[in-house]
XYZ file of C-alpha atoms in Angstrom:
708
model
C 1.846 -19.145 52.999
C 4.082 -17.270 55.473
C 7.210 -19.272 56.312
C 9.390 -18.628 59.333
C 12.865 -20.103 59.673
C 11.781 -21.949 62.875
C 8.796 -23.475 61.054
C 10.996 -24.486 58.130
C 13.729 -26.083 60.248
C 11.276 -27.939 62.428
C 9.569 -29.493 59.442
C 12.592 -31.238 57.905
C 15.326 -33.470 59.354
C 17.911 -35.954 58.060
C 20.379 -35.832 55.199
C 19.895 -35.862 51.420
C 22.497 -36.227 48.701
C 22.450 -33.333 46.234
C 23.861 -34.061 42.791
C 23.221 -30.446 41.784
C 25.576 -29.052 44.391
C 27.896 -32.050 44.544
C 27.791 -32.341 48.336
C 25.683 -33.735 51.182
C 23.294 -31.242 52.692
C 21.027 -31.202 55.673
C 17.409 -31.404 54.595
C 16.907 -28.089 56.357
C 19.000 -26.491 53.584
C 16.639 -27.678 50.839
C 13.337 -26.180 49.748
C 10.977 -27.944 47.349
C 8.911 -26.337 44.584
C 6.442 -27.892 42.146
C 4.290 -26.393 39.398
C 1.137 -26.733 41.505
C 2.750 -26.385 44.916
C 0.791 -24.614 47.682
C 2.702 -25.749 50.757
C 5.607 -24.515 52.864
C 8.338 -26.113 50.734
C 9.710 -28.450 53.388
C 9.185 -31.583 51.265
C 7.897 -32.726 47.901
C 4.635 -33.573 49.622
C 4.392 -30.038 51.008
C 6.039 -28.263 48.048
C 5.779 -24.502 47.621
C 4.823 -22.378 44.629
C 7.524 -20.822 42.453
C 6.080 -17.417 43.350
C 7.217 -18.040 46.947
C 10.927 -18.035 46.027
C 11.815 -14.903 48.079
C 10.619 -16.542 51.300
C 12.238 -19.864 50.432
C 15.617 -18.181 49.817
C 15.491 -16.656 53.286
C 14.586 -20.018 54.770
C 17.372 -22.097 53.221
C 20.029 -19.422 53.827
C 23.698 -19.658 52.850
C 24.599 -22.872 51.030
C 20.946 -23.773 50.508
C 19.190 -25.369 47.544
C 15.788 -24.624 46.074
C 14.708 -27.532 43.903
C 12.178 -26.917 41.118
C 10.672 -30.285 40.244
C 11.010 -31.024 36.523
C 7.505 -32.432 36.161
C 5.043 -30.382 34.102
C 5.678 -26.667 33.536
C 5.686 -23.526 35.633
C 3.546 -20.658 34.386
C 4.811 -17.239 35.437
C 3.240 -13.924 34.460
C 4.829 -11.557 36.987
C 8.457 -10.928 38.041
C 9.794 -13.018 40.910
C 12.467 -11.493 43.143
C 15.508 -13.693 43.733
C 18.761 -13.138 45.617
C 21.523 -14.944 47.420
C 22.906 -14.804 50.951
C 25.841 -12.781 52.235
C 27.143 -15.886 53.993
C 27.238 -18.126 50.938
C 25.665 -19.216 47.694
C 21.987 -20.039 47.216
C 21.162 -22.358 44.297
C 17.844 -22.426 42.431
C 17.802 -25.386 40.059
C 15.650 -27.782 38.068
C 15.528 -31.089 39.886
C 14.402 -34.686 39.870
C 12.647 -36.082 42.940
C 15.965 -37.358 44.284
C 17.484 -33.868 43.866
C 19.482 -34.800 40.784
C 19.761 -32.142 38.057
C 16.869 -32.231 35.601
C 15.587 -29.425 33.414
C 12.498 -27.615 34.705
C 10.390 -25.726 32.174
C 9.075 -22.210 32.897
C 6.658 -20.481 30.494
C 5.790 -16.792 30.300
C 3.359 -14.553 28.458
C 5.297 -13.675 25.283
C 3.497 -14.438 22.044
C 4.376 -17.953 20.988
C 7.006 -18.730 18.340
C 9.038 -21.784 17.479
C 10.939 -20.969 14.284
C 11.102 -18.823 11.170
C 11.948 -15.236 10.313
C 9.430 -12.975 12.040
C 8.698 -9.365 13.014
C 8.709 -9.653 16.801
C 8.086 -5.990 17.621
C 4.738 -6.776 19.246
C 5.639 -10.071 20.923
C 6.027 -8.475 24.374
C 6.501 -10.774 27.346
C 6.930 -10.631 31.113
C 10.064 -10.701 33.245
C 10.791 -13.988 34.978
C 13.351 -13.059 37.668
C 14.405 -9.736 39.167
C 17.591 -9.581 41.214
C 16.905 -8.269 44.709
C 18.870 -5.647 46.628
C 21.111 -8.249 48.276
C 21.587 -10.275 45.148
C 25.131 -11.623 45.640
C 25.985 -15.324 45.834
C 23.265 -16.750 43.618
C 23.195 -19.715 41.231
C 20.538 -20.574 38.639
C 20.748 -23.954 36.910
C 18.890 -26.540 34.855
C 16.023 -24.441 33.537
C 14.146 -24.333 30.215
C 12.607 -20.876 29.782
C 10.072 -20.194 27.056
C 8.034 -17.221 25.808
C 9.521 -14.699 28.207
C 10.232 -10.956 27.981
C 13.328 -11.047 30.222
C 14.963 -14.001 31.903
C 16.923 -12.215 34.657
C 16.700 -8.457 35.198
C 19.647 -7.013 37.156
C 18.894 -3.342 36.432
C 20.392 -0.830 38.888
C 21.787 -3.550 41.147
C 25.172 -4.033 42.808
C 26.063 -7.683 43.357
C 28.809 -10.256 42.930
C 29.221 -13.992 42.490
C 26.321 -14.838 40.169
C 26.300 -18.121 38.241
C 23.851 -19.083 35.505
C 24.438 -22.481 33.943
C 22.618 -25.082 31.915
C 19.727 -22.716 31.215
C 17.957 -23.072 27.868
C 15.591 -20.574 26.308
C 13.147 -20.319 23.425
C 11.507 -17.104 22.231
C 12.594 -14.353 24.606
C 13.036 -10.610 24.208
C 16.059 -10.233 26.506
C 18.058 -12.844 28.364
C 20.522 -11.684 31.025
C 19.720 -7.998 31.450
C 21.768 -5.175 32.962
C 21.572 -1.414 32.421
C 23.683 1.707 32.992
C 23.115 1.516 36.735
C 24.198 -2.119 37.122
C 27.457 -3.088 38.834
C 27.508 -6.896 38.804
C 30.901 -8.565 39.172
C 32.268 -12.112 39.143
C 29.575 -13.590 36.913
C 29.671 -16.962 35.163
C 27.162 -17.658 32.408
C 27.741 -21.199 31.188
C 25.612 -23.135 28.696
C 22.988 -20.402 28.539
C 21.730 -21.348 25.094
C 18.682 -21.175 22.942
C 16.858 -19.905 19.894
C 14.718 -16.848 19.375
C 15.442 -13.428 20.880
C 14.532 -10.022 19.477
C 16.750 -7.719 21.612
C 19.883 -8.862 23.447
C 20.615 -12.341 24.757
C 23.273 -11.065 27.188
C 23.800 -7.420 28.198
C 27.150 -6.536 29.775
C 26.367 -2.934 30.714
C 26.930 -0.302 33.379
C 29.936 -0.921 35.623
C 29.766 -4.696 35.383
C 33.101 -6.502 35.536
C 34.780 -9.881 35.413
C 32.225 -11.935 33.502
C 32.785 -15.334 31.902
C 30.401 -16.349 29.108
C 31.202 -19.963 28.291
C 29.746 -22.303 25.681
C 26.637 -20.183 25.156
C 24.873 -20.860 21.860
C 22.793 -17.777 21.100
C 20.627 -17.913 17.975
C 18.273 -14.970 17.469
C 16.296 -17.028 14.977
C 15.909 -13.958 12.728
C 13.497 -12.207 15.073
C 13.542 -8.587 13.904
C 11.597 -5.327 14.300
C 12.551 -4.694 17.952
C 15.373 -2.144 17.386
C 17.622 -5.040 16.492
C 19.020 -8.130 18.119
C 22.585 -8.557 19.407
C 23.895 -11.800 20.862
C 26.229 -10.281 23.477
C 26.161 -6.508 23.897
C 28.734 -4.540 25.898
C 27.963 -0.956 26.846
C 28.778 1.927 29.199
C 32.032 1.267 31.135
C 31.688 -2.472 31.689
C 35.102 -4.155 31.577
C 36.651 -7.576 31.891
C 34.617 -9.950 29.701
C 35.707 -13.407 28.536
C 33.665 -15.200 25.914
C 34.842 -18.789 25.466
C 33.260 -21.219 23.003
C 29.703 -21.096 21.739
C 28.260 -18.965 18.958
C 26.080 -15.961 18.165
C 23.881 -16.260 15.101
C 21.090 -14.820 12.965
C 20.780 -11.443 14.688
C 19.117 -9.101 12.266
C 17.238 -5.950 11.516
C 15.028 -5.403 8.500
C 13.583 -2.210 6.999
C 11.269 -1.660 4.085
C 13.081 1.630 3.454
C 16.060 0.827 1.241
C 17.970 3.902 2.470
C 18.459 2.565 6.001
C 21.307 0.556 7.457
C 20.447 -2.879 8.800
C 21.947 -3.478 12.238
C 22.160 -6.813 14.033
C 25.486 -8.011 15.467
C 26.812 -11.207 16.972
C 28.977 -9.513 19.632
C 29.141 -5.723 19.988
C 31.090 -3.417 22.299
C 31.221 0.360 22.801
C 33.900 3.009 23.381
C 33.793 2.801 27.184
C 34.304 -0.964 27.337
C 37.718 -2.556 27.850
C 39.571 -5.814 28.392
C 37.518 -8.172 26.261
C 38.719 -11.631 25.227
C 36.730 -13.740 22.753
C 38.087 -17.234 22.214
C 37.067 -20.287 20.133
C 33.812 -18.571 19.185
C 31.710 -18.406 16.000
C 29.473 -15.612 14.761
C 27.411 -16.124 11.628
C 24.290 -15.158 9.734
C 23.998 -11.639 11.201
C 22.683 -8.729 9.120
C 25.543 -6.451 10.245
C 28.735 -7.387 12.069
C 29.805 -10.781 13.257
C 32.001 -8.876 15.725
C 31.346 -5.103 16.011
C 33.983 -3.850 18.423
C 34.589 -0.308 19.679
C 36.274 -1.404 22.906
C 39.932 -1.091 23.894
C 42.108 -3.961 25.050
C 40.212 -6.358 22.783
C 41.527 -9.729 21.636
C 39.984 -12.506 19.537
C 41.595 -15.955 19.406
C 40.597 -18.765 17.033
C 37.269 -17.167 16.133
C 35.294 -17.663 12.928
C 33.093 -14.944 11.453
C 31.030 -16.147 8.530
C 28.101 -15.069 6.383
C 27.688 -11.659 8.034
C 27.425 -8.374 6.132
C 30.748 -7.253 7.597
C 32.400 -10.144 9.333
C 34.551 -7.877 11.507
C 33.698 -4.238 12.261
C 36.621 -2.667 14.118
C 36.439 0.754 15.775
C 38.808 0.145 18.696
C 42.584 -0.043 18.960
C 42.737 3.754 18.962
C 45.727 4.072 21.280
C 48.744 1.999 22.188
C 47.055 -1.408 21.901
C 45.531 -2.533 18.604
C 42.631 -4.927 18.415
C 44.240 -8.375 18.100
C 42.952 -11.225 15.942
C 44.967 -14.416 16.390
C 44.139 -17.438 14.247
C 40.780 -15.941 13.257
C 38.949 -16.569 9.994
C 36.623 -14.498 7.846
C 34.479 -16.575 5.542
C 32.185 -15.387 2.744
C 30.535 -12.185 4.008
C 27.014 -11.666 2.649
C 24.672 -8.688 2.364
C 21.087 -9.337 3.469
C 19.846 -5.802 2.794
C 20.127 -2.115 3.641
C 22.717 0.459 2.610
C 26.429 -0.185 2.893
C 28.778 -2.595 1.184
C 29.924 -6.036 2.258
C 33.464 -6.592 3.561
C 35.531 -9.166 5.375
C 36.634 -6.328 7.664
C 35.458 -2.729 7.986
C 37.305 -0.186 10.134
C 36.442 3.318 11.309
C 39.024 6.075 11.038
C 39.261 9.715 12.053
C 36.700 12.001 10.492
C 35.829 15.620 11.282
C 36.034 16.347 14.998
C 36.036 12.617 15.780
C 39.745 11.747 15.833
C 39.530 8.108 16.953
C 41.084 5.731 14.421
C 41.015 1.947 14.567
C 44.046 -0.307 14.422
C 44.236 -4.092 14.164
C 46.870 -6.814 14.042
C 45.503 -9.936 12.350
C 47.944 -12.816 12.629
C 47.781 -16.386 11.296
C 44.306 -15.770 9.954
C 42.326 -16.584 6.824
C 40.191 -14.481 4.482
C 38.195 -16.638 2.093
C 35.265 -16.402 -0.288
C 32.597 -13.772 -0.703
C 31.605 -11.697 -3.716
C 32.620 -8.327 -2.288
C 34.806 -5.913 -4.290
C 36.977 -4.847 -1.332
C 38.044 -7.272 1.396
C 39.225 -4.745 4.009
C 37.788 -1.234 3.937
C 38.842 1.741 6.077
C 36.382 4.604 6.327
C 38.257 7.663 7.594
C 41.843 8.637 8.328
C 44.740 7.038 10.236
C 43.432 3.471 10.251
C 46.265 0.946 10.687
C 45.845 -2.657 9.499
C 48.565 -5.289 9.927
C 48.204 -8.711 8.323
C 50.876 -11.009 9.730
C 51.116 -14.481 8.170
C 47.445 -14.187 7.249
C 46.248 -16.127 4.204
C 44.450 -14.013 1.583
C 44.969 -16.450 -1.303
C 41.387 -17.702 -1.089
C 39.871 -14.360 -1.983
C 38.420 -13.916 -5.437
C 40.906 -12.614 -7.987
C 38.599 -9.634 -8.554
C 38.599 -8.681 -4.867
C 40.868 -5.806 -3.895
C 42.598 -6.493 -0.590
C 42.449 -2.978 0.914
C 40.918 0.393 0.186
C 40.422 3.544 2.271
C 38.692 6.889 1.987
C 41.811 8.696 3.280
C 45.428 8.407 2.162
C 46.604 8.351 5.779
C 44.915 4.972 6.363
C 47.292 2.130 5.644
C 47.741 -1.630 5.471
C 51.047 -3.407 6.112
C 51.285 -7.043 5.020
C 54.116 -9.087 6.464
C 55.330 -12.032 8.459
C 56.623 -12.740 11.929
C 59.853 -13.781 10.173
C 60.448 -10.302 8.712
C 63.488 -8.272 9.768
C 61.329 -5.572 11.281
C 62.085 -2.055 12.470
C 64.650 -1.065 15.081
C 64.498 2.715 15.314
C 62.206 5.712 15.274
C 64.284 8.292 13.405
C 62.238 11.397 14.216
C 64.629 13.605 16.152
C 64.042 14.931 19.634
C 63.781 17.548 21.060
C 61.674 19.611 18.679
C 61.323 23.360 19.006
C 57.792 24.764 18.796
C 56.320 28.226 19.052
C 53.615 28.823 21.634
C 50.263 29.724 20.128
C 51.085 28.168 16.763
C 50.656 24.919 14.880
C 53.562 22.555 14.271
C 53.740 19.615 11.855
C 56.312 16.904 12.621
C 57.293 14.334 9.959
C 57.456 10.818 11.410
C 60.318 8.575 10.332
C 61.446 5.038 11.090
C 63.967 2.661 9.530
C 61.283 0.639 7.755
C 57.637 0.477 6.714
C 55.413 1.198 9.716
C 52.117 2.577 10.878
C 52.039 5.246 13.588
C 50.228 5.951 16.825
C 50.548 8.636 19.477
C 50.706 6.262 22.436
C 50.814 8.914 25.175
C 51.037 12.657 25.657
C 51.502 15.024 28.532
C 51.955 18.716 29.092
C 49.674 21.089 27.228
C 50.224 19.549 23.795
C 47.286 18.822 21.515
C 48.616 16.276 18.986
C 46.750 15.139 15.896
C 48.039 12.224 13.859
C 47.821 12.403 10.067
C 49.367 9.275 8.623
C 53.110 9.913 8.493
C 52.990 13.233 10.377
C 51.768 14.461 13.717
C 50.517 18.012 14.132
C 50.531 19.992 17.346
C 48.613 23.020 18.475
C 50.824 24.517 21.173
C 48.748 26.908 23.304
C 49.938 30.384 24.241
C 52.033 30.219 27.396
C 52.853 26.532 26.928
C 56.286 25.211 27.834
C 55.802 22.139 25.687
C 55.672 18.538 26.821
C 56.296 14.966 25.772
C 54.778 12.586 23.277
C 55.374 8.876 23.027
C 55.374 7.838 19.378
C 54.665 4.226 18.481
C 55.780 2.657 15.200
C 54.417 -0.816 14.317
C 56.186 -2.868 11.671
C 55.329 -5.729 9.304
C 55.742 -8.273 12.107
C 52.983 -6.520 14.046
C 55.555 -5.523 16.668
C 55.707 -1.963 17.993
C 58.634 0.157 19.115
C 58.273 3.487 20.901
C 60.179 6.717 21.324
C 59.625 9.646 23.629
C 59.578 12.932 21.762
C 60.193 16.128 23.708
C 58.625 19.323 22.406
C 60.155 22.512 23.751
C 57.944 25.570 23.321
C 59.243 29.111 23.200
C 57.419 32.414 23.175
C 56.290 33.732 19.809
C 59.052 36.119 18.630
C 56.560 38.344 16.837
C 53.611 38.354 19.220
C 50.834 36.186 20.583
C 48.931 34.458 17.802
C 51.300 35.375 14.950
C 51.542 32.538 12.408
C 53.202 34.480 9.580
C 55.241 37.694 9.470
C 57.224 38.160 6.275
C 60.685 39.656 6.578
C 62.693 40.905 3.584
C 66.486 40.882 3.138
C 67.341 43.143 0.161
C 70.580 42.117 -1.461
C 70.581 38.575 -0.075
C 71.395 35.790 -2.523
C 69.362 33.212 -0.593
C 66.515 33.523 1.899
C 65.610 36.921 0.522
C 62.147 36.405 2.060
C 61.733 34.690 5.426
C 59.106 34.265 8.113
C 60.011 36.137 11.282
C 57.772 33.782 13.286
C 59.836 30.815 12.098
C 56.926 28.576 11.101
C 56.911 28.859 7.305
C 59.261 28.584 4.346
C 58.247 31.233 1.767
C 59.018 30.263 -1.828
C 59.934 33.076 -4.240
C 59.483 32.285 -7.907
C 61.457 34.521 -10.259
C 64.136 37.071 -9.439
C 64.153 38.750 -6.043
C 63.840 42.482 -6.613
C 63.401 44.988 -3.820
C 62.268 48.587 -3.934
C 62.005 50.975 -0.970
C 62.201 48.035 1.450
C 59.444 46.089 -0.319
C 59.389 42.964 -2.471
C 58.478 43.468 -6.113
C 55.987 41.045 -7.672
C 55.294 40.892 -11.384
C 52.372 38.863 -12.721
C 53.154 35.213 -13.424
C 56.906 35.809 -13.580
C 57.733 36.844 -10.030
C 55.382 35.830 -7.235
C 55.539 34.552 -3.684
C 53.963 31.395 -2.283
C 53.813 30.063 1.267
C 52.916 26.345 1.420
C 49.595 25.494 3.013
C 49.684 24.902 6.745
C 47.195 24.198 9.500
C 48.236 27.588 10.861
C 46.253 29.105 8.000
C 43.051 27.258 8.952
C 41.117 30.301 10.114
C 38.468 28.719 12.328
C 38.156 31.423 14.976
C 39.181 35.056 15.433
C 41.955 36.137 13.071
C 43.390 39.064 11.238
C 45.406 39.482 8.059
C 47.506 42.602 7.561
C 48.752 43.680 4.115
C 50.734 46.727 3.024
C 51.227 47.062 -0.708
C 51.152 49.298 -3.787
C 50.107 48.510 -7.363
C 51.813 49.568 -10.576
C 50.110 51.829 -13.078
C 50.443 49.353 -15.958
C 48.242 46.660 -14.400
C 45.459 47.266 -16.876
C 41.797 46.633 -16.139
C 41.690 42.866 -15.637
C 40.791 41.371 -12.241
C 43.781 41.313 -9.929
C 44.310 39.263 -6.740
C 46.862 40.776 -4.388
C 46.753 37.873 -1.865
C 44.886 34.594 -2.140
C 44.420 31.171 -0.638
C 42.178 30.100 -3.452
C 42.064 27.480 -6.142
C 38.986 27.332 -8.331
C 38.983 23.559 -8.836
C 38.096 20.866 -6.293
C 36.403 23.258 -3.847
C 39.741 24.574 -2.583
C 38.664 28.160 -1.960
C 39.394 29.922 1.336
C 39.896 33.688 0.839
C 41.349 36.343 -1.473
C 41.939 40.104 -1.679
C 40.547 41.117 -5.061
C 40.547 44.218 -7.271
C 37.871 44.263 -9.939
C 38.065 45.974 -13.344
C 37.269 49.316 -11.688
C 40.120 48.781 -9.202
C 37.650 48.394 -6.293
C 39.079 46.329 -3.462
C 37.045 43.562 -1.852
C 37.621 40.658 0.516
C 36.106 37.351 -0.617
C 35.846 34.164 1.457
C 34.383 30.662 1.400
C 33.314 28.448 4.287
C 32.724 25.304 2.239
C 35.236 25.513 -0.611
C 32.667 26.668 -3.154
C 32.041 30.145 -4.546
C 29.469 31.928 -2.423
C 28.312 35.220 -3.961
C 27.159 36.646 -0.658
C 30.568 36.202 0.975
C 32.062 39.503 -0.145
C 32.939 42.738 1.665
C 33.277 45.578 -0.843
C 35.852 48.290 -0.207
C 37.017 51.509 -1.838
C 38.508 52.118 -5.253
C 42.312 52.064 -5.051
C 44.781 54.279 -6.877
C 47.897 52.983 -8.585
C 51.369 53.938 -7.346
C 50.129 54.472 -3.777
C 50.837 52.431 -0.641
C 47.770 51.041 1.140
C 47.527 49.505 4.576
C 44.767 46.862 4.549
C 43.478 44.703 7.409
C 40.793 42.005 7.443
C 39.765 41.052 10.969
C 37.291 38.525 12.349
C 36.158 39.176 15.903
C 35.120 36.684 18.561
C 31.459 37.253 17.680
C 32.127 36.037 14.121
C 31.830 39.295 12.161
C 34.489 40.107 9.553
C 35.604 43.683 8.879
C 37.619 45.156 6.002
C 39.762 48.097 7.164
C 41.665 50.296 4.677
C 44.159 52.863 6.003
C 42.582 52.693 9.443
C 39.007 53.246 8.205
C 36.401 50.465 8.284
C 35.299 49.980 4.680
C 32.755 47.215 5.249
C 31.479 44.471 7.542
C 29.936 41.061 6.977
C 26.127 41.223 7.384
C 26.132 38.254 9.783
C 28.589 36.132 11.775
C 30.840 33.941 9.647
C 31.679 30.302 10.293
C 35.189 28.885 9.988
C 36.775 29.610 6.627
C 37.383 26.591 4.460
C 40.686 24.868 5.261
C 41.913 24.900 1.686
C 45.120 23.027 0.785
C 45.925 25.751 -1.771
C 49.104 27.720 -1.017
C 49.044 31.299 0.212
C 50.053 33.404 -2.805
C 51.051 37.022 -3.421
C 50.132 38.034 -7.003
C 47.297 35.962 -8.388
C 46.062 32.633 -7.141
C 47.098 28.993 -7.443
C 47.419 28.257 -11.145
C 48.502 31.801 -12.016
C 45.152 33.487 -12.739
C 44.539 37.146 -11.802
C 48.220 37.992 -11.275
C 49.387 41.604 -11.180
C 52.321 43.935 -10.634
C 53.265 45.863 -7.534
C 55.278 45.947 -4.328
C 54.588 44.078 -1.079
C 55.817 45.828 2.073
C 54.197 43.684 4.781
C 52.171 40.485 5.220
C 51.196 39.283 8.695
C 48.600 36.709 9.780
C 47.403 36.151 13.349
C 45.178 33.315 14.599
C 43.071 33.431 17.735
C 43.238 37.224 17.871
C 41.269 39.971 16.167
C 42.802 43.267 15.112
C 43.342 45.938 17.735
C 44.118 49.413 16.315
C 47.284 51.075 17.653
C 46.677 53.264 20.672
C-alpha cells in the first residue's frame, strides 16, 4: 500500500504512552506492524507489513516509533531498507499491544540449527536489514532474529547515531556488518547476544569510529567451515572502540589437513585500527586467540581469556605505547587442532623486512594452568614483555615462563614498588657519516626494554634489542630520535638523541678504507672512513707502505657490520702481493666466510694452481655455481683487484684493469654473514697465507667506475 504523510496523520489522533521510548508521543508518531499486516500502519487494526518499513519510517519522521507486534513470527526472505531521520531518531522495536517493549521474532532463510558443532559453509541465509543512504539516527530494539545471513548490513554507508539494543540472535552468518567503505560513527550495540554464527558477529571495519559494544554475549556455537568465525572483528582504519562486559566464545575453524593453522578468535584487530578499550570481558573456547590484537592504543582491563589455543595474541604496541593488560587473567590455554603450539601469550616480533615488534605491559594479572611448555612466547626480534605484579605461581613447574626465537626479544619481571630507572645514558649528539650505517649502543641506569618512540630528519633507524642501527643517506644532515626505555615498573622514560651527519671523508658510499701508519705503536691500521675498528693480530710489520700478513700468526680482522651487508651495488678493491713460499695449498686473501652455521658471504680465493677466483653465497651455504674464475697469479708481484656489482645485478672480477670474468646472471643480495672481514684466511684460520696488503676499500650503493 502507498502511504502519504497526509494519509498517515489523518488516520491517527490522540496520545499513547510509549515504554520503549520512555516518553509520551502523539499517535501520529507511531506506526504499527504485525506478522500478517496488510494495512497502512496507522493502528493495530490496520497494521502494515514488515516489508513496508521504508514507507513507515518516512511517515513517522523524527522521534517516531515503529512497533513490531510480538505475536507470532515475521518471515523475511529479502533485505529491507531501514534508515533514520536527519531531524531525530527513529526507533524500530518489538512491542506489546500497549507499546511496551516485548521481543518480536524474525525468521530468515538460513538452514536451521539449534546447537552442536557443525560445518556451516553451506548454510547461506538472507540479509534482514540494509542501512539506507540517509541512515543516521536509527534505533533497533527488542528483536529475536533467527536463521539469517546478515542482521544489519551497513556496507559502503556513511551514518551516525545508530543504536542496537536488546536484540537476540540464533544461527546467523554475520550480525552487524560493515566493510571497507563504511564510515559509521557514534554507535551503541547493547545486549546484542546470541548463539550460532559462522563469520563475524560484529564487524568494526572501514572508517567506523566511536562504537560502544556493551554486555554482548556472542557464542559462535562452534559453527565452522565459513573461513572462520570471530566474535568482534576490527579492520581497515576503524578507531575508537569500547567493549564493556559480555563475552565472545567458541569461535573456531577446523581443517582435515593437519598442516594448516586453525583460526577463530574472540576479538581481533588489525594494524590500521587504534584506540581500543576492552573492559570486564571474557573470551573462551576459541580455536585460536581469545584476544588477537594488532591495533595500537589498545588496553584491556579486568578481562579473562580462558581455554583458547593462545589466550592472548599480541602484535601491537609497536611504537611508544605498549598494549596494556590491567588485572587480566589467562587461564588454561588449550589446543583444539592445527599447527602451532599453545601459549598463555604469543607475541609477534620483527622478522625479515617486517620490522614491527610487539610490546606489552601486563600488570596485576594472573597466569594459571594449562599443559603448555612455554607460557609466553615471542616469535621474532625486539619483542618487549613487562610483567608487573603479575602472578605466575599457578603455572605448572614444568612450564617455562618466557622463550623467544631472537635474543633481542626480552621479558622484564618486576613490581610497581621497584626503584626503577631514572636516566638514559646513551650520549647525544652522535656523529654519523652520510651514506653509511651506524650502530648505537643503548644504555640506561637499570634493566629496560627499548623502543624508538619517534624519528625525524632522513634517518632510517632499526632497533635490535640493546642497539639501534641507522642508515644515513648520502647528503643527509642527520636528525633526531626519541629513545624510550621501559623499566621493571612498566614505566617509560625518554631521551632525544641528536644524530649529526657529516660528508664521507673518503667518498660517497665508502664503508671501509684501510689506512696504514708504519712505525706506530698503536693504531697501526685504521679506517679512513671512521666506521670500523680494524684488529691486527700479531706484530705490525710494514714493507713498502703495505701491511705484512703471515698465515695464522699475523692477520687482520674487521668486526662484522651492517655496512658489509652487500644487498645492492657494491665494489671491493684490493691491492696485494703474495710471497713465493706460500706453497700450493688453497689461499684466501680476503674473506667474509665461515664454513659452519651457514655464515658464508664472499671470499677472494687462490686455488692450488694459484688461479684467482671470487666466490659468493646468497643464502649462507656453499653454492658451486657462484664463482667467477680469474687468471693465474704470480708470486712477488703486486696485483690490483676489483669485484664490482652493478645496478643490474651482474658481478664482475677485474684484475689490473682487465675484466677477467662476469657472473652468468644477475645476483641477489649476498648473505649478511656475521663472520668478520679477514685478511689472510677466513674465520677459524683456514686457508691463511703470506703476503703484503697495500689497499682494501669497500663501497656500498656504488659500482666501480674506472679512472678516466
